[in-house]
mmCIF file of N, CA, C and O in Angstrom:
data_model
loop_
_atom_site.group_PDB
_atom_site.id
_atom_site.type_symbol
_atom_site.label_atom_id
_atom_site.label_comp_id
_atom_site.label_asym_id
_atom_site.label_seq_id
_atom_site.Cartn_x
_atom_site.Cartn_y
_atom_site.Cartn_z
ATOM 1 N N MET A 204 -2.463 15.595 -1.343
ATOM 2 C CA MET A 204 -3.131 14.360 -0.974
ATOM 3 C C MET A 204 -2.382 13.180 -1.594
ATOM 4 O O MET A 204 -1.909 13.255 -2.720
ATOM 5 N N THR A 205 -2.291 12.111 -0.852
ATOM 6 C CA THR A 205 -1.657 10.882 -1.328
ATOM 7 C C THR A 205 -2.689 9.772 -1.293
ATOM 8 O O THR A 205 -3.291 9.505 -0.258
ATOM 9 N N LEU A 206 -2.896 9.137 -2.425
ATOM 10 C CA LEU A 206 -3.869 8.055 -2.545
ATOM 11 C C LEU A 206 -3.120 6.762 -2.829
ATOM 12 O O LEU A 206 -2.308 6.699 -3.751
ATOM 13 N N ILE A 207 -3.357 5.745 -2.003
ATOM 14 C CA ILE A 207 -2.747 4.431 -2.218
ATOM 15 C C ILE A 207 -3.576 3.700 -3.263
ATOM 16 O O ILE A 207 -4.784 3.553 -3.112
ATOM 17 N N VAL A 208 -2.923 3.228 -4.313
ATOM 18 C CA VAL A 208 -3.616 2.594 -5.424
ATOM 19 C C VAL A 208 -3.619 1.084 -5.244
ATOM 20 O O VAL A 208 -2.583 0.476 -5.002
ATOM 21 N N ARG A 209 -4.812 0.510 -5.355
ATOM 22 C CA ARG A 209 -4.974 -0.948 -5.433
ATOM 23 C C ARG A 209 -5.697 -1.210 -6.734
ATOM 24 O O ARG A 209 -6.632 -0.507 -7.072
ATOM 25 N N ASP A 210 -5.281 -2.212 -7.450
ATOM 26 C CA ASP A 210 -5.849 -2.466 -8.764
ATOM 27 C C ASP A 210 -5.988 -3.968 -8.945
ATOM 28 O O ASP A 210 -5.089 -4.718 -8.548
ATOM 29 N N PRO A 211 -7.087 -4.445 -9.544
ATOM 30 C CA PRO A 211 -7.242 -5.896 -9.752
ATOM 31 C C PRO A 211 -6.129 -6.492 -10.607
ATOM 32 O O PRO A 211 -5.857 -7.683 -10.518
ATOM 33 N N GLY A 212 -5.463 -5.680 -11.417
ATOM 34 C CA GLY A 212 -4.383 -6.182 -12.257
ATOM 35 C C GLY A 212 -3.052 -6.304 -11.536
ATOM 36 O O GLY A 212 -2.102 -6.869 -12.063
ATOM 37 N N PHE A 213 -2.955 -5.773 -10.309
ATOM 38 C CA PHE A 213 -1.710 -5.847 -9.552
ATOM 39 C C PHE A 213 -1.498 -7.273 -9.047
ATOM 40 O O PHE A 213 -2.449 -8.026 -8.837
ATOM 41 N N TYR A 214 -0.257 -7.627 -8.820
ATOM 42 C CA TYR A 214 0.073 -8.929 -8.270
ATOM 43 C C TYR A 214 -0.492 -9.036 -6.859
ATOM 44 O O TYR A 214 -0.389 -8.113 -6.062
ATOM 45 N N GLU A 215 -1.086 -10.167 -6.547
ATOM 46 C CA GLU A 215 -1.655 -10.409 -5.217
ATOM 47 C C GLU A 215 -0.656 -11.254 -4.427
ATOM 48 O O GLU A 215 -0.437 -12.428 -4.734
ATOM 49 N N PRO A 216 0.015 -10.685 -3.422
ATOM 50 C CA PRO A 216 1.048 -11.431 -2.693
ATOM 51 C C PRO A 216 0.470 -12.600 -1.905
ATOM 52 O O PRO A 216 -0.688 -12.578 -1.498
ATOM 53 N N THR A 217 1.298 -13.612 -1.710
ATOM 54 C CA THR A 217 0.918 -14.776 -0.912
ATOM 55 C C THR A 217 1.951 -14.974 0.187
ATOM 56 O O THR A 217 3.044 -14.400 0.153
ATOM 57 N N ASP A 218 1.631 -15.815 1.163
ATOM 58 C CA ASP A 218 2.562 -16.091 2.257
ATOM 59 C C ASP A 218 3.818 -16.804 1.768
ATOM 60 O O ASP A 218 4.857 -16.759 2.413
ATOM 61 N N GLU A 219 3.728 -17.481 0.631
ATOM 62 C CA GLU A 219 4.870 -18.229 0.106
ATOM 63 C C GLU A 219 5.880 -17.347 -0.639
ATOM 64 O O GLU A 219 6.978 -17.781 -0.948
ATOM 65 N N ASP A 220 5.506 -16.113 -0.958
ATOM 66 C CA ASP A 220 6.417 -15.214 -1.675
ATOM 67 C C ASP A 220 7.641 -14.902 -0.830
ATOM 68 O O ASP A 220 7.550 -14.765 0.392
ATOM 69 N N ASP A 221 8.771 -14.795 -1.496
ATOM 70 C CA ASP A 221 10.016 -14.474 -0.812
ATOM 71 C C ASP A 221 10.544 -13.128 -1.312
ATOM 72 O O ASP A 221 11.721 -12.961 -1.552
ATOM 73 N N CYS A 222 9.653 -12.171 -1.493
ATOM 74 C CA CYS A 222 10.036 -10.864 -2.011
ATOM 75 C C CYS A 222 10.744 -10.067 -0.923
ATOM 76 O O CYS A 222 10.331 -10.072 0.229
ATOM 77 N N THR A 223 11.806 -9.370 -1.315
ATOM 78 C CA THR A 223 12.563 -8.612 -0.320
ATOM 79 C C THR A 223 12.777 -7.145 -0.702
ATOM 80 O O THR A 223 13.082 -6.340 0.159
ATOM 81 N N VAL A 224 12.634 -6.784 -1.979
ATOM 82 C CA VAL A 224 12.919 -5.412 -2.389
ATOM 83 C C VAL A 224 11.641 -4.741 -2.874
ATOM 84 O O VAL A 224 11.057 -5.142 -3.883
ATOM 85 N N PHE A 225 11.195 -3.737 -2.117
ATOM 86 C CA PHE A 225 9.983 -2.994 -2.436
ATOM 87 C C PHE A 225 10.293 -1.507 -2.487
ATOM 88 O O PHE A 225 11.212 -1.021 -1.847
ATOM 89 N N SER A 226 9.491 -0.786 -3.221
ATOM 90 C CA SER A 226 9.552 0.668 -3.233
ATOM 91 C C SER A 226 8.145 1.165 -3.491
ATOM 92 O O SER A 226 7.226 0.391 -3.752
ATOM 93 N N TYR A 227 7.958 2.458 -3.400
ATOM 94 C CA TYR A 227 6.673 3.070 -3.708
ATOM 95 C C TYR A 227 6.827 3.845 -5.008
ATOM 96 O O TYR A 227 7.813 4.551 -5.210
ATOM 97 N N PHE A 228 5.850 3.698 -5.888
ATOM 98 C CA PHE A 228 5.908 4.333 -7.202
ATOM 99 C C PHE A 228 4.697 5.240 -7.368
ATOM 100 O O PHE A 228 3.563 4.810 -7.166
ATOM 101 N N CYS A 229 4.937 6.502 -7.694
ATOM 102 C CA CYS A 229 3.853 7.455 -7.898
ATOM 103 C C CYS A 229 3.411 7.389 -9.356
ATOM 104 O O CYS A 229 4.173 7.734 -10.266
ATOM 105 N N GLN A 230 2.183 6.932 -9.578
ATOM 106 C CA GLN A 230 1.679 6.801 -10.939
ATOM 107 C C GLN A 230 1.362 8.158 -11.561
ATOM 108 O O GLN A 230 1.431 8.317 -12.767
ATOM 109 N N THR A 231 1.032 9.144 -10.740
ATOM 110 C CA THR A 231 0.757 10.484 -11.258
ATOM 111 C C THR A 231 1.986 11.084 -11.914
ATOM 112 O O THR A 231 1.918 11.652 -13.004
ATOM 113 N N HIS A 232 3.130 10.967 -11.242
ATOM 114 C CA HIS A 232 4.354 11.609 -11.709
ATOM 115 C C HIS A 232 5.301 10.657 -12.430
ATOM 116 O O HIS A 232 6.379 11.069 -12.852
ATOM 117 N N ASP A 233 4.908 9.381 -12.556
ATOM 118 C CA ASP A 233 5.680 8.373 -13.267
ATOM 119 C C ASP A 233 7.119 8.284 -12.766
ATOM 120 O O ASP A 233 8.075 8.278 -13.535
ATOM 121 N N ARG A 234 7.246 8.236 -11.446
ATOM 122 C CA ARG A 234 8.574 8.075 -10.836
ATOM 123 C C ARG A 234 8.414 7.534 -9.420
ATOM 124 O O ARG A 234 7.323 7.529 -8.879
ATOM 125 N N PHE A 235 9.526 7.109 -8.847
ATOM 126 C CA PHE A 235 9.476 6.574 -7.492
ATOM 127 C C PHE A 235 9.121 7.677 -6.507
ATOM 128 O O PHE A 235 9.469 8.836 -6.694
ATOM 129 N N TYR A 236 8.394 7.287 -5.465
ATOM 130 C CA TYR A 236 7.816 8.219 -4.503
ATOM 131 C C TYR A 236 8.581 8.168 -3.186
ATOM 132 O O TYR A 236 8.825 7.089 -2.653
ATOM 133 N N GLN A 237 8.956 9.347 -2.674
ATOM 134 C CA GLN A 237 9.560 9.445 -1.354
ATOM 135 C C GLN A 237 9.028 10.710 -0.691
ATOM 136 O O GLN A 237 9.423 11.819 -1.065
ATOM 137 N N SER A 238 8.127 10.558 0.245
ATOM 138 C CA SER A 238 7.588 11.674 1.021
ATOM 139 C C SER A 238 7.202 12.875 0.167
ATOM 140 O O SER A 238 7.626 13.990 0.415
ATOM 141 N N GLU A 239 6.425 12.652 -0.861
ATOM 142 C CA GLU A 239 5.879 13.689 -1.722
ATOM 143 C C GLU A 239 6.946 14.495 -2.457
ATOM 144 O O GLU A 239 6.717 15.622 -2.874
ATOM 145 N N THR A 240 8.143 13.940 -2.633
ATOM 146 C CA THR A 240 9.207 14.661 -3.331
ATOM 147 C C THR A 240 9.234 14.359 -4.822
ATOM 148 O O THR A 240 10.097 14.861 -5.526
ATOM 149 N N CYS A 241 8.287 13.583 -5.311
ATOM 150 C CA CYS A 241 8.339 13.197 -6.723
ATOM 151 C C CYS A 241 7.694 14.238 -7.632
ATOM 152 O O CYS A 241 7.831 14.160 -8.842
ATOM 153 N N GLY A 242 6.995 15.219 -7.067
ATOM 154 C CA GLY A 242 6.368 16.250 -7.888
ATOM 155 C C GLY A 242 5.271 16.968 -7.129
ATOM 156 O O GLY A 242 4.960 16.640 -5.997
ATOM 157 N N GLU A 243 4.675 17.943 -7.778
ATOM 158 C CA GLU A 243 3.624 18.760 -7.181
ATOM 159 C C GLU A 243 2.257 18.099 -7.311
ATOM 160 O O GLU A 243 2.035 17.301 -8.213
ATOM 161 N N GLY A 244 1.341 18.472 -6.441
ATOM 162 C CA GLY A 244 -0.048 18.032 -6.562
ATOM 163 C C GLY A 244 -0.317 16.675 -5.958
ATOM 164 O O GLY A 244 0.497 16.130 -5.222
ATOM 165 N N PRO A 245 -1.487 16.099 -6.265
ATOM 166 C CA PRO A 245 -1.876 14.800 -5.694
ATOM 167 C C PRO A 245 -0.958 13.671 -6.168
ATOM 168 O O PRO A 245 -0.383 13.746 -7.248
ATOM 169 N N HIS A 246 -0.856 12.653 -5.351
ATOM 170 C CA HIS A 246 -0.019 11.494 -5.656
ATOM 171 C C HIS A 246 -0.877 10.234 -5.673
ATOM 172 O O HIS A 246 -1.722 10.042 -4.799
ATOM 173 N N LEU A 247 -0.668 9.375 -6.659
ATOM 174 C CA LEU A 247 -1.279 8.051 -6.706
ATOM 175 C C LEU A 247 -0.141 7.056 -6.524
ATOM 176 O O LEU A 247 0.662 6.848 -7.433
ATOM 177 N N VAL A 248 -0.058 6.467 -5.352
ATOM 178 C CA VAL A 248 1.098 5.660 -4.980
ATOM 179 C C VAL A 248 0.732 4.180 -4.972
ATOM 180 O O VAL A 248 -0.278 3.778 -4.401
ATOM 181 N N ALA A 249 1.581 3.376 -5.608
ATOM 182 C CA ALA A 249 1.411 1.922 -5.617
ATOM 183 C C ALA A 249 2.677 1.281 -5.061
ATOM 184 O O ALA A 249 3.785 1.805 -5.235
ATOM 185 N N LEU A 250 2.504 0.151 -4.394
ATOM 186 C CA LEU A 250 3.645 -0.625 -3.940
ATOM 187 C C LEU A 250 4.263 -1.292 -5.164
ATOM 188 O O LEU A 250 3.554 -1.856 -5.998
ATOM 189 N N HIS A 251 5.578 -1.232 -5.287
ATOM 190 C CA HIS A 251 6.261 -1.822 -6.441
ATOM 191 C C HIS A 251 7.277 -2.848 -5.943
ATOM 192 O O HIS A 251 8.210 -2.512 -5.226
ATOM 193 N N CYS A 252 7.047 -4.105 -6.316
ATOM 194 C CA CYS A 252 7.952 -5.198 -5.959
ATOM 195 C C CYS A 252 8.952 -5.371 -7.090
ATOM 196 O O CYS A 252 8.568 -5.391 -8.262
ATOM 197 N N GLU A 253 10.224 -5.505 -6.736
ATOM 198 C CA GLU A 253 11.254 -5.670 -7.766
ATOM 199 C C GLU A 253 11.012 -6.918 -8.605
ATOM 200 O O GLU A 253 11.289 -6.949 -9.791
ATOM 201 N N GLU A 254 10.439 -7.951 -7.992
ATOM 202 C CA GLU A 254 10.212 -9.210 -8.699
ATOM 203 C C GLU A 254 8.900 -9.227 -9.485
ATOM 204 O O GLU A 254 8.844 -9.704 -10.603
ATOM 205 N N HIS A 255 7.806 -8.690 -8.887
ATOM 206 C CA HIS A 255 6.481 -8.816 -9.487
ATOM 207 C C HIS A 255 5.926 -7.540 -10.108
ATOM 208 O O HIS A 255 4.883 -7.569 -10.728
ATOM 209 N N GLY A 256 6.588 -6.423 -9.917
ATOM 210 C CA GLY A 256 6.052 -5.146 -10.402
ATOM 211 C C GLY A 256 5.003 -4.621 -9.441
ATOM 212 O O GLY A 256 5.091 -4.844 -8.234
ATOM 213 N N PRO A 257 3.970 -3.912 -9.939
ATOM 214 C CA PRO A 257 2.943 -3.378 -9.031
ATOM 215 C C PRO A 257 2.276 -4.500 -8.241
ATOM 216 O O PRO A 257 1.921 -5.532 -8.787
ATOM 217 N N GLU A 258 2.157 -4.283 -6.960
ATOM 218 C CA GLU A 258 1.658 -5.326 -6.072
ATOM 219 C C GLU A 258 0.611 -4.742 -5.142
ATOM 220 O O GLU A 258 0.728 -3.595 -4.699
ATOM 221 N N THR A 259 -0.404 -5.515 -4.827
ATOM 222 C CA THR A 259 -1.435 -5.087 -3.898
ATOM 223 C C THR A 259 -0.821 -4.938 -2.516
ATOM 224 O O THR A 259 -0.142 -5.838 -2.030
ATOM 225 N N MET A 260 -1.043 -3.794 -1.904
ATOM 226 C CA MET A 260 -0.479 -3.511 -0.588
ATOM 227 C C MET A 260 -1.525 -3.814 0.475
ATOM 228 O O MET A 260 -2.666 -3.355 0.378
ATOM 229 N N TRP A 261 -1.130 -4.570 1.482
ATOM 230 C CA TRP A 261 -2.031 -4.843 2.594
ATOM 231 C C TRP A 261 -2.143 -3.595 3.443
ATOM 232 O O TRP A 261 -1.202 -2.815 3.529
ATOM 233 N N PRO A 262 -3.273 -3.398 4.108
ATOM 234 C CA PRO A 262 -3.404 -2.239 5.010
ATOM 235 C C PRO A 262 -2.318 -2.261 6.079
ATOM 236 O O PRO A 262 -1.939 -3.313 6.576
ATOM 237 N N GLN A 263 -1.831 -1.104 6.412
ATOM 238 C CA GLN A 263 -0.756 -0.960 7.385
ATOM 239 C C GLN A 263 -1.338 -0.663 8.765
ATOM 240 O O GLN A 263 -2.486 -0.254 8.889
ATOM 241 N N PRO A 264 -0.525 -0.823 9.835
ATOM 242 C CA PRO A 264 -1.045 -0.550 11.189
ATOM 243 C C PRO A 264 -1.649 0.846 11.346
ATOM 244 O O PRO A 264 -2.633 1.018 12.051
ATOM 245 N N LEU A 265 -1.095 1.856 10.678
ATOM 246 C CA LEU A 265 -1.668 3.192 10.788
ATOM 247 C C LEU A 265 -3.077 3.240 10.209
ATOM 248 O O LEU A 265 -3.891 4.066 10.613
ATOM 249 N N SER A 266 -3.372 2.350 9.256
ATOM 250 C CA SER A 266 -4.720 2.281 8.700
ATOM 251 C C SER A 266 -5.711 1.900 9.794
ATOM 252 O O SER A 266 -6.855 2.342 9.789
ATOM 253 N N LEU A 267 -5.272 1.061 10.710
ATOM 254 C CA LEU A 267 -6.136 0.638 11.807
ATOM 255 C C LEU A 267 -6.323 1.770 12.811
ATOM 256 O O LEU A 267 -7.419 2.020 13.287
ATOM 257 N N MET A 268 -5.256 2.491 13.101
ATOM 258 C CA MET A 268 -5.322 3.551 14.090
ATOM 259 C C MET A 268 -6.140 4.744 13.588
ATOM 260 O O MET A 268 -6.840 5.395 14.361
ATOM 261 N N PHE A 269 -6.034 5.034 12.279
ATOM 262 C CA PHE A 269 -6.707 6.199 11.711
ATOM 263 C C PHE A 269 -7.417 5.822 10.418
ATOM 264 O O PHE A 269 -7.074 6.326 9.345
ATOM 265 N N PRO A 270 -8.425 4.934 10.458
ATOM 266 C CA PRO A 270 -9.025 4.426 9.218
ATOM 267 C C PRO A 270 -9.679 5.509 8.368
ATOM 268 O O PRO A 270 -9.735 5.380 7.149
ATOM 269 N N GLU A 271 -10.141 6.611 8.981
ATOM 270 C CA GLU A 271 -10.805 7.642 8.199
ATOM 271 C C GLU A 271 -9.823 8.443 7.349
ATOM 272 O O GLU A 271 -10.226 9.156 6.445
ATOM 273 N N GLY A 272 -8.526 8.311 7.593
ATOM 274 C CA GLY A 272 -7.535 9.078 6.842
ATOM 275 C C GLY A 272 -6.990 8.363 5.628
ATOM 276 O O GLY A 272 -6.073 8.858 4.978
ATOM 277 N N PHE A 273 -7.515 7.199 5.293
ATOM 278 C CA PHE A 273 -6.966 6.416 4.202
ATOM 279 C C PHE A 273 -7.957 6.278 3.061
ATOM 280 O O PHE A 273 -9.142 6.111 3.272
ATOM 281 N N GLU A 274 -7.444 6.366 1.863
ATOM 282 C CA GLU A 274 -8.238 6.171 0.648
ATOM 283 C C GLU A 274 -7.600 5.045 -0.145
ATOM 284 O O GLU A 274 -6.387 5.074 -0.342
ATOM 285 N N PRO A 275 -8.308 4.072 -0.660
ATOM 286 C CA PRO A 275 -9.728 3.864 -0.383
ATOM 287 C C PRO A 275 -9.944 3.469 1.067
ATOM 288 O O PRO A 275 -9.043 2.931 1.695
ATOM 289 N N THR A 276 -11.127 3.734 1.582
ATOM 290 C CA THR A 276 -11.408 3.406 2.974
ATOM 291 C C THR A 276 -11.362 1.896 3.170
ATOM 292 O O THR A 276 -11.575 1.125 2.237
ATOM 293 N N LEU A 277 -11.087 1.492 4.391
ATOM 294 C CA LEU A 277 -10.986 0.069 4.693
ATOM 295 C C LEU A 277 -12.377 -0.526 4.905
ATOM 296 O O LEU A 277 -13.241 0.106 5.496
ATOM 297 N N SER A 278 -12.539 -1.747 4.453
ATOM 298 C CA SER A 278 -13.802 -2.453 4.671
ATOM 299 C C SER A 278 -13.834 -2.971 6.104
ATOM 300 O O SER A 278 -12.815 -3.018 6.797
ATOM 301 N N GLU A 279 -15.010 -3.385 6.550
ATOM 302 C CA GLU A 279 -15.131 -3.963 7.892
ATOM 303 C C GLU A 279 -14.266 -5.216 8.028
ATOM 304 O O GLU A 279 -13.663 -5.456 9.074
ATOM 305 N N ALA A 280 -14.175 -6.022 6.963
ATOM 306 C CA ALA A 280 -13.349 -7.241 7.000
ATOM 307 C C ALA A 280 -11.872 -6.878 7.171
ATOM 308 O O ALA A 280 -11.155 -7.520 7.949
ATOM 309 N N GLN A 281 -11.411 -5.850 6.455
ATOM 310 C CA GLN A 281 -10.015 -5.425 6.598
ATOM 311 C C GLN A 281 -9.751 -4.905 8.004
ATOM 312 O O GLN A 281 -8.726 -5.232 8.615
ATOM 313 N N LEU A 282 -10.665 -4.084 8.530
ATOM 314 C CA LEU A 282 -10.495 -3.571 9.887
ATOM 315 C C LEU A 282 -10.480 -4.701 10.915
ATOM 316 O O LEU A 282 -9.675 -4.685 11.843
ATOM 317 N N SER A 283 -11.337 -5.701 10.732
ATOM 318 C CA SER A 283 -11.374 -6.838 11.654
ATOM 319 C C SER A 283 -10.069 -7.620 11.614
ATOM 320 O O SER A 283 -9.531 -8.017 12.656
ATOM 321 N N ARG A 284 -9.548 -7.857 10.394
ATOM 322 C CA ARG A 284 -8.280 -8.583 10.258
ATOM 323 C C ARG A 284 -7.132 -7.799 10.904
ATOM 324 O O ARG A 284 -6.303 -8.356 11.621
ATOM 325 N N LEU A 285 -7.090 -6.492 10.668
ATOM 326 C CA LEU A 285 -6.044 -5.668 11.261
ATOM 327 C C LEU A 285 -6.152 -5.669 12.782
ATOM 328 O O LEU A 285 -5.131 -5.742 13.478
ATOM 329 N N GLN A 286 -7.381 -5.575 13.288
ATOM 330 C CA GLN A 286 -7.561 -5.570 14.738
ATOM 331 C C GLN A 286 -7.071 -6.887 15.335
ATOM 332 O O GLN A 286 -6.399 -6.895 16.367
ATOM 333 N N ALA A 287 -7.355 -8.010 14.677
ATOM 334 C CA ALA A 287 -6.898 -9.325 15.162
ATOM 335 C C ALA A 287 -5.367 -9.408 15.152
ATOM 336 O O ALA A 287 -4.768 -9.900 16.100
ATOM 337 N N GLU A 288 -4.752 -8.904 14.082
ATOM 338 C CA GLU A 288 -3.281 -8.904 14.011
ATOM 339 C C GLU A 288 -2.685 -7.998 15.065
ATOM 340 O O GLU A 288 -1.679 -8.323 15.695
ATOM 341 N N TRP A 289 -3.309 -6.834 15.273
ATOM 342 C CA TRP A 289 -2.817 -5.879 16.245
ATOM 343 C C TRP A 289 -2.917 -6.474 17.650
ATOM 344 O O TRP A 289 -1.987 -6.350 18.444
ATOM 345 N N ASP A 290 -4.039 -7.141 17.959
ATOM 346 C CA ASP A 290 -4.229 -7.742 19.271
ATOM 347 C C ASP A 290 -3.262 -8.896 19.503
ATOM 348 O O ASP A 290 -2.844 -9.127 20.641
ATOM 349 N N ALA A 291 -2.895 -9.627 18.442
ATOM 350 C CA ALA A 291 -1.990 -10.772 18.577
ATOM 351 C C ALA A 291 -0.545 -10.335 18.803
ATOM 352 O O ALA A 291 0.254 -11.092 19.336
ATOM 353 N N ALA A 292 -0.224 -9.125 18.397
ATOM 354 C CA ALA A 292 1.186 -8.654 18.504
ATOM 355 C C ALA A 292 1.564 -8.262 19.897
ATOM 356 O O ALA A 292 0.925 -8.114 20.803
#
């Protein structure tokens, strides 16, 4: 199982940010994450910005298509925002 970690202490990105280098970091195994190759068992994955460190990750399009498969589950507000973005694209 892979759990996406969001934490109030993580950096909250803004539209003005000019961040370009991101990776995924598995907090369980204390190393960078690539398709569950960082170790055995469950994974706690956080978005890691080279400039800001751990950063809050916005829900991805797959979250909209399959909301029941994501932890933590998406709120109605997040689903509404994703649906609006998806419809605008």
